[in-house]
Coordinates of C-alpha atoms in Angstrom, one line a residue:
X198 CA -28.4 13.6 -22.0
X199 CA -30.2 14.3 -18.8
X200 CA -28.4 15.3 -15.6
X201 CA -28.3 13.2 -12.2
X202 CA -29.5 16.0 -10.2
X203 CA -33.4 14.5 -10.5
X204 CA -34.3 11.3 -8.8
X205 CA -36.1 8.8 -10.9
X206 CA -38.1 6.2 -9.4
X207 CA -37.6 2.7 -9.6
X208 CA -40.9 0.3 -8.5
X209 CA -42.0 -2.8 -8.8
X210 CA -45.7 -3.3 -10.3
X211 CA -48.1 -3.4 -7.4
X212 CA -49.7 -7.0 -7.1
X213 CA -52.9 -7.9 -5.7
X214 CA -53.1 -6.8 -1.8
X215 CA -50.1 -4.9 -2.4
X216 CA -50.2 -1.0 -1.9
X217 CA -49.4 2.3 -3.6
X218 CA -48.1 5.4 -2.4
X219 CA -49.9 8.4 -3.3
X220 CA -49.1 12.2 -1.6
X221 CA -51.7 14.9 -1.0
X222 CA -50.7 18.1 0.0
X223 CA -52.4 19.9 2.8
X224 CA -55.0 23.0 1.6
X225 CA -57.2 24.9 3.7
X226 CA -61.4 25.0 3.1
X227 CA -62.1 28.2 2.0
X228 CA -65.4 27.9 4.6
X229 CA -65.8 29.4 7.6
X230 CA -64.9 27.2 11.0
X231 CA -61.9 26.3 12.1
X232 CA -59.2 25.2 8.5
X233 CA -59.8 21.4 7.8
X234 CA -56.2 20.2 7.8
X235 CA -55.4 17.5 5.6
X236 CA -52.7 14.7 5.3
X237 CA -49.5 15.2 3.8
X238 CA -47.8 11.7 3.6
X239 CA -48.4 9.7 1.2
X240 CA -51.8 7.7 1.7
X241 CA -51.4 3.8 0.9
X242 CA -54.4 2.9 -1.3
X243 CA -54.6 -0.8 -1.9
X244 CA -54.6 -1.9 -5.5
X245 CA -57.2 -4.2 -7.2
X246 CA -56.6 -7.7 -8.1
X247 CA -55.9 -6.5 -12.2
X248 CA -52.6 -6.8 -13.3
X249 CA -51.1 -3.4 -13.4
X250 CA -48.7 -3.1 -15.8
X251 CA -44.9 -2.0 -14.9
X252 CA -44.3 1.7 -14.4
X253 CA -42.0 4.2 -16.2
X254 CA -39.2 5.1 -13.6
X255 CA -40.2 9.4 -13.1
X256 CA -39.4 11.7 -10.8
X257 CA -40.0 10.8 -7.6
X258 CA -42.7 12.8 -5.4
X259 CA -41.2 12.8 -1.9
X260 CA -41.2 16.5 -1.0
X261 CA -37.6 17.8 -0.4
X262 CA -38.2 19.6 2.5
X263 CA -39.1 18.3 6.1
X264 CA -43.0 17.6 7.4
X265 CA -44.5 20.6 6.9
X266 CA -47.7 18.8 9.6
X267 CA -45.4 16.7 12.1
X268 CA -48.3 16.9 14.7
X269 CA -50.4 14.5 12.5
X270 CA -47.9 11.4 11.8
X271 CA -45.8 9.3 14.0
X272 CA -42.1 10.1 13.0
X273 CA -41.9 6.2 13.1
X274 CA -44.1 6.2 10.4
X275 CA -43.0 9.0 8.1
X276 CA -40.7 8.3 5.1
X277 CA -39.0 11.9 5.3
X278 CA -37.8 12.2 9.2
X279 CA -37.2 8.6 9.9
X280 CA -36.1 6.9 6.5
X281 CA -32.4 5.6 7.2
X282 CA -29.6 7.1 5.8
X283 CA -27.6 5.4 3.1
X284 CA -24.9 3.4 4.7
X285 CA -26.2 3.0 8.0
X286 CA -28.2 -0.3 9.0
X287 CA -30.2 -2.7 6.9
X288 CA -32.3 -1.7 4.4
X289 CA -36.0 -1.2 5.9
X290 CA -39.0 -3.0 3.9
X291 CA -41.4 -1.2 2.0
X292 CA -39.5 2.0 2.1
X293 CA -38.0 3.8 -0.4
X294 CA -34.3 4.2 -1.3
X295 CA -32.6 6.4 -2.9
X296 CA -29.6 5.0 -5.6
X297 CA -27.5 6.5 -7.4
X298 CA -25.7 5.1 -10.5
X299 CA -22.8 7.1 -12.7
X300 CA -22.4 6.2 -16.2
X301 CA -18.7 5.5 -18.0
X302 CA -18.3 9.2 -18.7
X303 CA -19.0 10.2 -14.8
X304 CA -22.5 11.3 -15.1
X305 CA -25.2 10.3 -12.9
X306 CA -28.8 9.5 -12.1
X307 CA -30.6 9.4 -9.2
X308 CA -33.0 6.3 -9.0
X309 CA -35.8 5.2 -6.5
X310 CA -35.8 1.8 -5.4
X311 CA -37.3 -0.2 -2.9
X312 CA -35.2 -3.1 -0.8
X313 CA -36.4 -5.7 -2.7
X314 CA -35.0 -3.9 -6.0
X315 CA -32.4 -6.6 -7.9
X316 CA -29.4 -5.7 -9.9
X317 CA -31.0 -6.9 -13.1
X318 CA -34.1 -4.8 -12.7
X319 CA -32.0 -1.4 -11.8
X320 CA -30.1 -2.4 -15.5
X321 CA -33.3 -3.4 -17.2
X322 CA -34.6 0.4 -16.1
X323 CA -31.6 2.3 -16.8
X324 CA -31.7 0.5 -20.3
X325 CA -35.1 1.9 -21.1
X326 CA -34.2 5.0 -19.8
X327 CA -31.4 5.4 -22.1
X328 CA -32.6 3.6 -25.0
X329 CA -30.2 1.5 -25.2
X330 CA -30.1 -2.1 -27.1
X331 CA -31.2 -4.8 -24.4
X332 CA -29.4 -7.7 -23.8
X333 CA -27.7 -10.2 -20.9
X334 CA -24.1 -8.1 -20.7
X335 CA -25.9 -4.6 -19.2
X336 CA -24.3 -5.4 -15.8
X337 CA -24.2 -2.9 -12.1
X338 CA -20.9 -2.7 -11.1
X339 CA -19.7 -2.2 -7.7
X340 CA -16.7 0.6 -7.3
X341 CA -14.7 1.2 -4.3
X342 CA -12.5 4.2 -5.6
X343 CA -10.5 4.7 -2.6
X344 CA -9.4 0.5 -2.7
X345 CA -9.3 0.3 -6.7
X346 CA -11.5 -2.7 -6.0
X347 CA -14.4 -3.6 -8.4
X348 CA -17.2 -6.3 -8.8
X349 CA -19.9 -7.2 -11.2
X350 CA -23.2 -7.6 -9.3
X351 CA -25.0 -10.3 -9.5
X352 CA -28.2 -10.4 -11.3
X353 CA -30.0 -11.4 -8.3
X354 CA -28.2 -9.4 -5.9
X355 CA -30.7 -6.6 -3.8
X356 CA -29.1 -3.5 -4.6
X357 CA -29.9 -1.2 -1.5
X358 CA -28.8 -3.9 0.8
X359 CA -25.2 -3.8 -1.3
X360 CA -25.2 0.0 -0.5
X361 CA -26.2 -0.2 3.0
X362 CA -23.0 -2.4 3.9
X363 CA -20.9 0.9 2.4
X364 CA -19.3 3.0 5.3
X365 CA -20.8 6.6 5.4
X366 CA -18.7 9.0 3.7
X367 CA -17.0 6.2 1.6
X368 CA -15.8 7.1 -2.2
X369 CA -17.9 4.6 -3.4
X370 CA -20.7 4.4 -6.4
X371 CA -22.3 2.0 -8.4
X372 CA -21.3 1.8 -12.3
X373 CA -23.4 0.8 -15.4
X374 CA -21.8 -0.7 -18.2
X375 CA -21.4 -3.9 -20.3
X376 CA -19.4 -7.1 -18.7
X377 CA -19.5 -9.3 -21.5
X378 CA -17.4 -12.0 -19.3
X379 CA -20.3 -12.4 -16.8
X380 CA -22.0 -15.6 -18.3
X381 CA -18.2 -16.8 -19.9
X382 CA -18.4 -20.1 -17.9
X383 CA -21.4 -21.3 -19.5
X384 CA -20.1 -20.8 -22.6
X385 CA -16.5 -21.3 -22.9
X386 CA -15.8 -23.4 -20.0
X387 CA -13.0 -25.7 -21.0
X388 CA -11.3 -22.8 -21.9
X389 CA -12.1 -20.9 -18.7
X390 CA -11.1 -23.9 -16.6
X391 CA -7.7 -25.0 -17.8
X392 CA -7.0 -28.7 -17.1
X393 CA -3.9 -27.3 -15.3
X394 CA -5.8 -26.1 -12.6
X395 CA -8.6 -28.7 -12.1
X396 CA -7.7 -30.9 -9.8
X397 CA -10.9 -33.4 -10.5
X398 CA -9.2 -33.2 -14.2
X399 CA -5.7 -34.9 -13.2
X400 CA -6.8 -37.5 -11.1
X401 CA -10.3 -38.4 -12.4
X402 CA -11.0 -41.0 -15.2
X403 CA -8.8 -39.9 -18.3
X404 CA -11.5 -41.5 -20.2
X405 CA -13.7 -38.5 -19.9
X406 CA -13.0 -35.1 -22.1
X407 CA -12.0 -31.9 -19.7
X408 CA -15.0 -30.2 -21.3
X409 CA -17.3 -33.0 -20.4
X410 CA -15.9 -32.7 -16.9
X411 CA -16.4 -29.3 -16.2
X412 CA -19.9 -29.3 -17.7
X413 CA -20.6 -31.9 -15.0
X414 CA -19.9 -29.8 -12.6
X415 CA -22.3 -26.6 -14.1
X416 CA -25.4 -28.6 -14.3
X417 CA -24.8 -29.8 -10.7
X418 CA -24.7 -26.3 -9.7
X419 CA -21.1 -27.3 -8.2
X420 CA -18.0 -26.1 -8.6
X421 CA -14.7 -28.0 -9.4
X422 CA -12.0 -27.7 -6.9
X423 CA -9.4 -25.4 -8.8
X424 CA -6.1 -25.3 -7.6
X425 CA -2.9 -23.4 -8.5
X426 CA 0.2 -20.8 -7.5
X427 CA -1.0 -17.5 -6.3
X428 CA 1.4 -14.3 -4.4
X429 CA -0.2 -14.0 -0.9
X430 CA 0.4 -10.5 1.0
X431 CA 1.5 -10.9 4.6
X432 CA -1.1 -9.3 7.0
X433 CA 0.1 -5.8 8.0
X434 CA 2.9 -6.0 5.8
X435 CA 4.3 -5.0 1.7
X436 CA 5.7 -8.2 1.3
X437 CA 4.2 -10.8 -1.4
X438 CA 5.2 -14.6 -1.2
X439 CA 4.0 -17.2 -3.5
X440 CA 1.7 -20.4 -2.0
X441 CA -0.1 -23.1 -3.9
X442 CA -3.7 -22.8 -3.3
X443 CA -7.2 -25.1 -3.3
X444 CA -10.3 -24.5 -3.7
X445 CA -12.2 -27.2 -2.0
X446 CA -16.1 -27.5 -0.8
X447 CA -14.9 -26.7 2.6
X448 CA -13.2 -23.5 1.3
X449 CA -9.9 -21.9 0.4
X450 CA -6.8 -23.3 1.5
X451 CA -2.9 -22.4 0.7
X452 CA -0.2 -25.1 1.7
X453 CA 2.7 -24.2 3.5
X454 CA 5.1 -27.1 2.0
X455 CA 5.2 -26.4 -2.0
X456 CA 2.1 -28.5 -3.1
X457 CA 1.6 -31.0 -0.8
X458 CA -2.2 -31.7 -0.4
X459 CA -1.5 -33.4 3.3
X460 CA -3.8 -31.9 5.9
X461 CA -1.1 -31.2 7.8
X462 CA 0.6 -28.4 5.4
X463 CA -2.9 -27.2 4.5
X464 CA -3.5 -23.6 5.7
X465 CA -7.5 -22.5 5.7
X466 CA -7.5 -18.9 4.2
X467 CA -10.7 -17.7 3.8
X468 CA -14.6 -18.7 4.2
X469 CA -16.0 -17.2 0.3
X470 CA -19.7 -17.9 1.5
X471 CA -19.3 -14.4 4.1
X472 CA -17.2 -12.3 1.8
X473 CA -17.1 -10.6 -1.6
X474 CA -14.5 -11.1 -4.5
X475 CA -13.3 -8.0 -6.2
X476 CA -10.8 -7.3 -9.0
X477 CA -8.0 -5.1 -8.2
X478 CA -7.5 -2.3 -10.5
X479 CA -4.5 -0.3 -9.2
X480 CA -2.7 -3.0 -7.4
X481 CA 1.2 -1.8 -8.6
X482 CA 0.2 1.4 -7.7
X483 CA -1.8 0.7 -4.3
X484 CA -0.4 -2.6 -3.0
X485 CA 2.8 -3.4 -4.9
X486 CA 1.2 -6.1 -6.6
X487 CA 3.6 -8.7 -8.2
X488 CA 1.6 -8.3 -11.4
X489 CA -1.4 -6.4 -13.1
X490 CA -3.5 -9.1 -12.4
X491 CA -4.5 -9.4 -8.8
X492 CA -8.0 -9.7 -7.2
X493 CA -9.4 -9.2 -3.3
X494 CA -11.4 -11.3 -0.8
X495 CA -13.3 -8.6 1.3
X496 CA -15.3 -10.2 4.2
X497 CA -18.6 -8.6 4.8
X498 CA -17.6 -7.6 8.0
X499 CA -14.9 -5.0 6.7
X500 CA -16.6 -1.8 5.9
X501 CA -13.9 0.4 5.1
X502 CA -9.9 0.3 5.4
X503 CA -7.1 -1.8 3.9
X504 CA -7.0 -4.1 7.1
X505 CA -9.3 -7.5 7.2
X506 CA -8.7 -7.5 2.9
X507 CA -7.3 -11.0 1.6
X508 CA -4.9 -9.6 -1.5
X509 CA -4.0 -11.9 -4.0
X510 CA -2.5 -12.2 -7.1
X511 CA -2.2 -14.5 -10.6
X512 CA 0.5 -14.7 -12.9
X513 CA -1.6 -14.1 -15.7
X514 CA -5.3 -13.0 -16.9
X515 CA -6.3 -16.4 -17.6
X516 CA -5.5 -17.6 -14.4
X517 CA -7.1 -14.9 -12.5
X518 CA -10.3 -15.5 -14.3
X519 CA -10.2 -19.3 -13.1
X520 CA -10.3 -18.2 -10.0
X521 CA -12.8 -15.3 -10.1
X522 CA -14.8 -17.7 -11.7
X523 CA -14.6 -20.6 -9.4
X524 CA -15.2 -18.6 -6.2
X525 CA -18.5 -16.9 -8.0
X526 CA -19.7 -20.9 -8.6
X527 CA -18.5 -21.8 -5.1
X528 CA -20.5 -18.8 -3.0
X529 CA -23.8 -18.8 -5.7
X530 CA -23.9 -22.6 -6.5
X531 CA -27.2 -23.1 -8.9
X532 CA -28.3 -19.3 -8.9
X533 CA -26.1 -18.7 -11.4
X534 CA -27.5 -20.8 -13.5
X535 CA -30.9 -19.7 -12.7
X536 CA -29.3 -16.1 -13.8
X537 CA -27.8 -17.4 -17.0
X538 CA -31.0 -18.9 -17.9
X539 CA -33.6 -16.5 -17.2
X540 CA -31.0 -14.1 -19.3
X541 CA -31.5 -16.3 -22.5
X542 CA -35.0 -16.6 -22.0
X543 CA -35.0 -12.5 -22.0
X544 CA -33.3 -13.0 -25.4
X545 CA -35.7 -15.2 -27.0
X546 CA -38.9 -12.6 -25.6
X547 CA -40.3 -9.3 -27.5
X548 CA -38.7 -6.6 -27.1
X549 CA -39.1 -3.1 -26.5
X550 CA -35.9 -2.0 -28.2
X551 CA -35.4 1.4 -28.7
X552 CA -34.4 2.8 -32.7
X553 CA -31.2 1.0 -33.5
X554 CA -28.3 2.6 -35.0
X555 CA -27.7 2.9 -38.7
X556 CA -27.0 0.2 -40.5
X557 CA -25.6 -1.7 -37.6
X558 CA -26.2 -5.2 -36.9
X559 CA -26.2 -7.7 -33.9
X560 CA -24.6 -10.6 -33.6
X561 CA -27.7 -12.6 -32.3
X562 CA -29.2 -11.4 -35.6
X563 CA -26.2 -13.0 -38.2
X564 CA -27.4 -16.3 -39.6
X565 CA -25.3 -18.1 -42.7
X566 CA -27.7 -17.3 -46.2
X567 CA -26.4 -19.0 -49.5
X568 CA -27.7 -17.1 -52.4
X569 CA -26.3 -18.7 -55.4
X570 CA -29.7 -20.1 -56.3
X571 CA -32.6 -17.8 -57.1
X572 CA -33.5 -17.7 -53.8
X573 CA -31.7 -17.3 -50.6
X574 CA -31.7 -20.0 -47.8
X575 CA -30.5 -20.6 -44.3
X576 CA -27.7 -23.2 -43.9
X577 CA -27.5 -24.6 -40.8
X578 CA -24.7 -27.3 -41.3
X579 CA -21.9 -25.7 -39.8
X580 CA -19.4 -27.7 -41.7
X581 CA -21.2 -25.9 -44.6
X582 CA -21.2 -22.8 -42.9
X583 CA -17.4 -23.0 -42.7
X584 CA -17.1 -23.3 -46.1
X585 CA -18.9 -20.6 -47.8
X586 CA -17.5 -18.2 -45.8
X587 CA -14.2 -19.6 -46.7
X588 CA -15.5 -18.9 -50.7
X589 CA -16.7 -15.4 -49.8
X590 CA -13.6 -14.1 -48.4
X591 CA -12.1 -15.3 -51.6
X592 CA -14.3 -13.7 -53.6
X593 CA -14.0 -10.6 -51.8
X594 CA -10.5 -10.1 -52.7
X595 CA -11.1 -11.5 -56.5
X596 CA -13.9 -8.2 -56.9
X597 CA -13.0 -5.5 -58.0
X598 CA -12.8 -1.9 -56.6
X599 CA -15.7 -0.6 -58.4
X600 CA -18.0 -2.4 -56.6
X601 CA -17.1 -2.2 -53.2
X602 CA -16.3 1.7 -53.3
X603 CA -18.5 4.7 -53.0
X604 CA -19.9 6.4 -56.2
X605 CA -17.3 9.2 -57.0
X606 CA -20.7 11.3 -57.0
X607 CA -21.3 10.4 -53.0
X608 CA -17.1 11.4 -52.4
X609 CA -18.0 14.7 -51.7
X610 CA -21.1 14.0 -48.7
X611 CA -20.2 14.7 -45.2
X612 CA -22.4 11.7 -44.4
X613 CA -20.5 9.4 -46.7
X614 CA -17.2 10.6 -45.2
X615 CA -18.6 10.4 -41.4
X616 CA -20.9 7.7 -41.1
X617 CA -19.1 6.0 -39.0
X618 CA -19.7 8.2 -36.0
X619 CA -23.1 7.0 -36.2
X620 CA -22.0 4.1 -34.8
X621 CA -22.0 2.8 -31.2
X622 CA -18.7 1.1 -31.8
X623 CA -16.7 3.7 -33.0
X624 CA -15.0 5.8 -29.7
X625 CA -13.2 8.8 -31.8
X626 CA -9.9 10.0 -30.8
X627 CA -9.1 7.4 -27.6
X628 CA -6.0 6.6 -26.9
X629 CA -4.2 3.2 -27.0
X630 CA -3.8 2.9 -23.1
X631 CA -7.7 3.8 -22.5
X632 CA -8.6 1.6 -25.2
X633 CA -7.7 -1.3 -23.6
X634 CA -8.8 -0.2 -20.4
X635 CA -11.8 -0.3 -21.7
X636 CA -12.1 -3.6 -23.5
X637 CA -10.7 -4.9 -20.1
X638 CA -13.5 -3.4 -18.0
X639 CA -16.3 -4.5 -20.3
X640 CA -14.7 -8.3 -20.6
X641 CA -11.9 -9.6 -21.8
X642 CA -14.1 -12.3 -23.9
X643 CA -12.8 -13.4 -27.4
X644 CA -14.4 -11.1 -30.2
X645 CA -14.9 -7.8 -28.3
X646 CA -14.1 -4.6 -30.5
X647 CA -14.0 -1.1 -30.4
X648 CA -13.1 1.3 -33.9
X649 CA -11.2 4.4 -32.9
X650 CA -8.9 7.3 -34.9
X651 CA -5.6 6.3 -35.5
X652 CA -2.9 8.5 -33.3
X653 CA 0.1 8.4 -35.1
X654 CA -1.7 8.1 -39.2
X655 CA -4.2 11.2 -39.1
X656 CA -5.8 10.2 -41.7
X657 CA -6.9 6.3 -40.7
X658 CA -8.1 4.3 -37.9
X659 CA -7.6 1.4 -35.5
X660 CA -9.7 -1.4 -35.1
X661 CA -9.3 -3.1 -31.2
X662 CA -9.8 -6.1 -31.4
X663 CA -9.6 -9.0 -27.7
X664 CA -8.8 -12.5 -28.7
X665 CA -6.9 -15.3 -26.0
X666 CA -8.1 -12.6 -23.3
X667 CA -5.3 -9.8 -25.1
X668 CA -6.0 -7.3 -26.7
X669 CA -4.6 -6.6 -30.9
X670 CA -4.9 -3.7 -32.9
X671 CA -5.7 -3.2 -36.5
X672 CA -4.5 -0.2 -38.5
X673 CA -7.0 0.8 -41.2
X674 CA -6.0 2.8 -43.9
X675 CA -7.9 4.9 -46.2
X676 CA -6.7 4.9 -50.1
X677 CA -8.1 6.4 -53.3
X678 CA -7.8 4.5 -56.5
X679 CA -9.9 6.2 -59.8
X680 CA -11.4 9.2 -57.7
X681 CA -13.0 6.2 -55.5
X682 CA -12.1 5.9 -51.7
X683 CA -11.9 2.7 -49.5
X684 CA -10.2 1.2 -46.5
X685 CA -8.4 -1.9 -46.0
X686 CA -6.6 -3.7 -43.5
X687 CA -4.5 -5.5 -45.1
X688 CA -2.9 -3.6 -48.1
X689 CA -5.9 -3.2 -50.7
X690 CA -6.2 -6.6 -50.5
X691 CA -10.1 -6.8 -49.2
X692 CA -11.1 -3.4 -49.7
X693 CA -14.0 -1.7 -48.0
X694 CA -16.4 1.2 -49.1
X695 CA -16.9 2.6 -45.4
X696 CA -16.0 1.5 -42.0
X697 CA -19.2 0.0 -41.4
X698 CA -18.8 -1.9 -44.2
X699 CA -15.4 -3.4 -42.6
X700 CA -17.1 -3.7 -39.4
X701 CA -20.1 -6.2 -40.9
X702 CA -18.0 -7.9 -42.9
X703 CA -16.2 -9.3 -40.3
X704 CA -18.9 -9.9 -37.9
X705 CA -19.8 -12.4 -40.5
X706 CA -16.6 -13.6 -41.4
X707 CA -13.1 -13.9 -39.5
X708 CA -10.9 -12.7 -42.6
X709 CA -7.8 -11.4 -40.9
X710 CA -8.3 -11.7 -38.0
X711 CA -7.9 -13.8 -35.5
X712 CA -11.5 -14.5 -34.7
X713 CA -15.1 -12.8 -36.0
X714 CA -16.4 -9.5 -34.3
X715 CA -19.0 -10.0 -31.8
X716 CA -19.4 -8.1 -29.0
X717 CA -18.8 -4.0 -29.3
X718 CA -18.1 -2.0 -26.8
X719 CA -20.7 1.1 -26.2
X720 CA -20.8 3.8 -23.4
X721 CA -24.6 5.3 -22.4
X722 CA -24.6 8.8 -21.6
X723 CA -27.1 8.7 -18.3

């Protein structure tokens, strides 16, 4: 693991009639005369119309110290005396920023980026960097520590400008993780968008499906007005009341007579176009929130306090992600969708993925094979699809134990007994409570799984599993029948000859569970 302490630089390739920083320290001729002093800021040297291709973030080579020749530059033009520090004012143009971004186990890396420097690019670095596996979920997330308030960037969201609007001295830090949830509502919109709170759903034609509906309003780039009961916190006070909100084109409104939708009752609450939506992580403990799942409205223009921040809070997960939802369609419109889509065309492109772990698999590499002929074969009908998994999970508890165990002669290999911990999925001895802290930062999204030691059974394991946006966990116990070990989940009925055995199996097939393994949960160390 490398340490934070050394910046890394962070560029994008130079174009035609673009330039390129180069330093050249100042020397002394060894000739007699009076020393020829050189230059020692960084020359620009323009670049020739070949494509260059990107560079490898390194170490950046800024000296650390001040001008050692101030008589020879302008301090208006020299990056060291007069670049801006973090926090303070907009982010100037060509120059070079300074950003750094902690890991989930609180280690940190210094990158260089310039202003035009997106969220997805920063990710797309780190991710080479660390060697990690690439795909859309890699996400920058934006922590305020001292407001237990998070976001997700967006991917194209400019990253130094995000820190510039930070107050100086403030506890706050960028985070790189997974967000699995952050392209949800172009995948599983009718189930993000309840019909409940779609108002365009209740009074629209009842002839067209809810699904239909809201996919309407994502290929319009629009967003459907959402409506529902939210607790409100009084300005400059502790108390919570409850209010029936809407979400309309013109912004967010609560009504101050039960639901009436008369203009008259109709309160405007806050314009989402000049403000940022956070989740609330501590709100019991730092705002006496009603419940665990409330969420902020922090205008642009409030740097740094409690005061100016909209609290508000849902009865339940699924509600609150409605509404987190909603407002990220209502303030991004169609450049979400741009996002989205340039993600899945990153999918479909070669890739310069790093070694993959043992015998670990992706989801977007499972395809349906039928091998009951002397040949295998794709099937593609999903109805068929269906089936044979049906037959296979039959047929996995009709085998017998001799087949699916480990040779009695591999019983005694420290590699047999601890693959496992090969594995990006597997988190060791976690507890319950951080387990689904976990789960919850990286997306509550049907399918996301973590395998971790058991606490109270030494000897077995736990696999966490989030389905309906709630997280369930599977004990997994080890057995021994005939010298030969396995596990199982549910009572020797589908045995397994390793964990990662258990794990495939179900990424391919549901089983027990209430729904297949997709997504696991992986920290980098940076």
């Amino acid at each position: 693991m490398e340490g934070g302490a050394q910046p890394s630089s962070l560029r994008d390739p130079p174009g035609p009639g673009s330039a390129e920083q180069d330093g050249v320290p100042g020397e002394r001729d060894g000739g007699e005369g009076p020393p020829e002093v050189k230059r020692s800021q960084p020359l620009f040297i323009h670049s020739s119309s070949r494509p260059v291709p990107p560079e490898e973030p390194r170490a950046s080579s800024l000296p650390a110290i001040p001008n050692p020749f101030p008589e020879l530059c302008s301090p208006s033009n020299s990056p060291i005396l007069s670049s801006p520090a973090l926090g303070q004012g907009p982010p100037r143009e060509g120059a070079s920023h300074v950003v750094k971004v902690f890991g989930e186990d609180g280690a940190c890396r210094s990158l260089e980026a310039s202003a035009a420097t997106t969220a997805r690019q920063l990710c797309e670095t780190l991710v080479r960097r660390t060697r990690a596996l690439q795909d859309q979920s890699w996400a920058l997330v934006e922590l305020h520590q001292h407001l237990a308030l998070e976001r997700c960037l967006e991917d194209h969201e400019a990253v130094v400008e995000v820190q510039s609007s930070w107050p100086p001295g403030a506890d706050s830090r960028f985070v790189f993780r997974k967000n699995f949830a952050k392209y949800e509502l172009f995948k599983s919109n009718a189930s993000l968008f309840p019909e409940v709170m779609v108002s365009s759903c209740l009074e629209a034609n009842k002839s067209m499906a809810h699904s239909e509906l809201i996919q309407n309003f994502l290929n319009s780039g629009s967003c459907p007005e959402v409506q529902g009961f939210l607790h409100l916190r009084e300005p400059g006070r502790k108390v919570w009341k409850r209010f029936h909100f809407s979400l309309r084109r013109s912004g967010l409104y609560y009504s101050t007579k039960g639901t009436s939708k008369d203009p008259r009752h109709l309160q405007y609450f806050a314009d989402l176009t000049e403000s940022n939506i956070y989740y609330v992580t501590q709100g019991k403990k730092l705002y006496g929130t009603p419940t665990e799942f409330g969420f902020c409205i922090k205008p642009h223009k409030v740097r740094s306090g409690v005061k100016g921040l909209k609290l508000l809070c849902s009865e339940d997960e699924q509600s609150r992600s409605c509404w987190m939802a909603a407002f990220r369609l209502f303030k991004y419109g169609m450049q979400l969708y741009r996002n989205y889509q340039q993600a899945q065309a990153r999918l479909s492109q070669p890739s310069w993925i790093g070694p993959t772990p043992l015998r670990s698999v992706s989801d977007n590499a499972l395809v349906a094979m039928d091998f009951s002929g002397c040949t295998g074969r794709v099937i593609e009908n999903p109805s068929e699809v269906l089936t044979v998994a049906l037959e296979e999970a039959q047929a996995w508890r009709k085998k017998t134990t001799h087949r699916y165990s480990l040779p009695a002669a591999c019983q005694s290999s420290p590699l047999s007994a601890a693959i496992h911990r090969t594995q990006p999925w597997f988190h060791g001895r976690i507890s319950r409570e951080d387990t689904q802290q976990l789960i919850g930062r990286q997306g509550l999204v049907d399918g996301v799984f973590l395998v971790r030691e058991s606490q109270r059974n030494p000897k077995g394991f736990v696999l966490s599993l989030c389905h309906l946006q709630r997280v369930k966990h599977y004990l997994i116990l080890p057995s021994e029948e005939e010298g030969r070990l396995y596990f199982t989940m549910d009572d020797g009925q589908t045995r397994f000859a390793d964990l990662i055995q258990l794990v495939e199996f179900h990424q391919i097939n549901r089983g027990i569970l209430p729904c297949k393994l997709r997504h696991y949960c992986t920290c980098v160390a940076l």
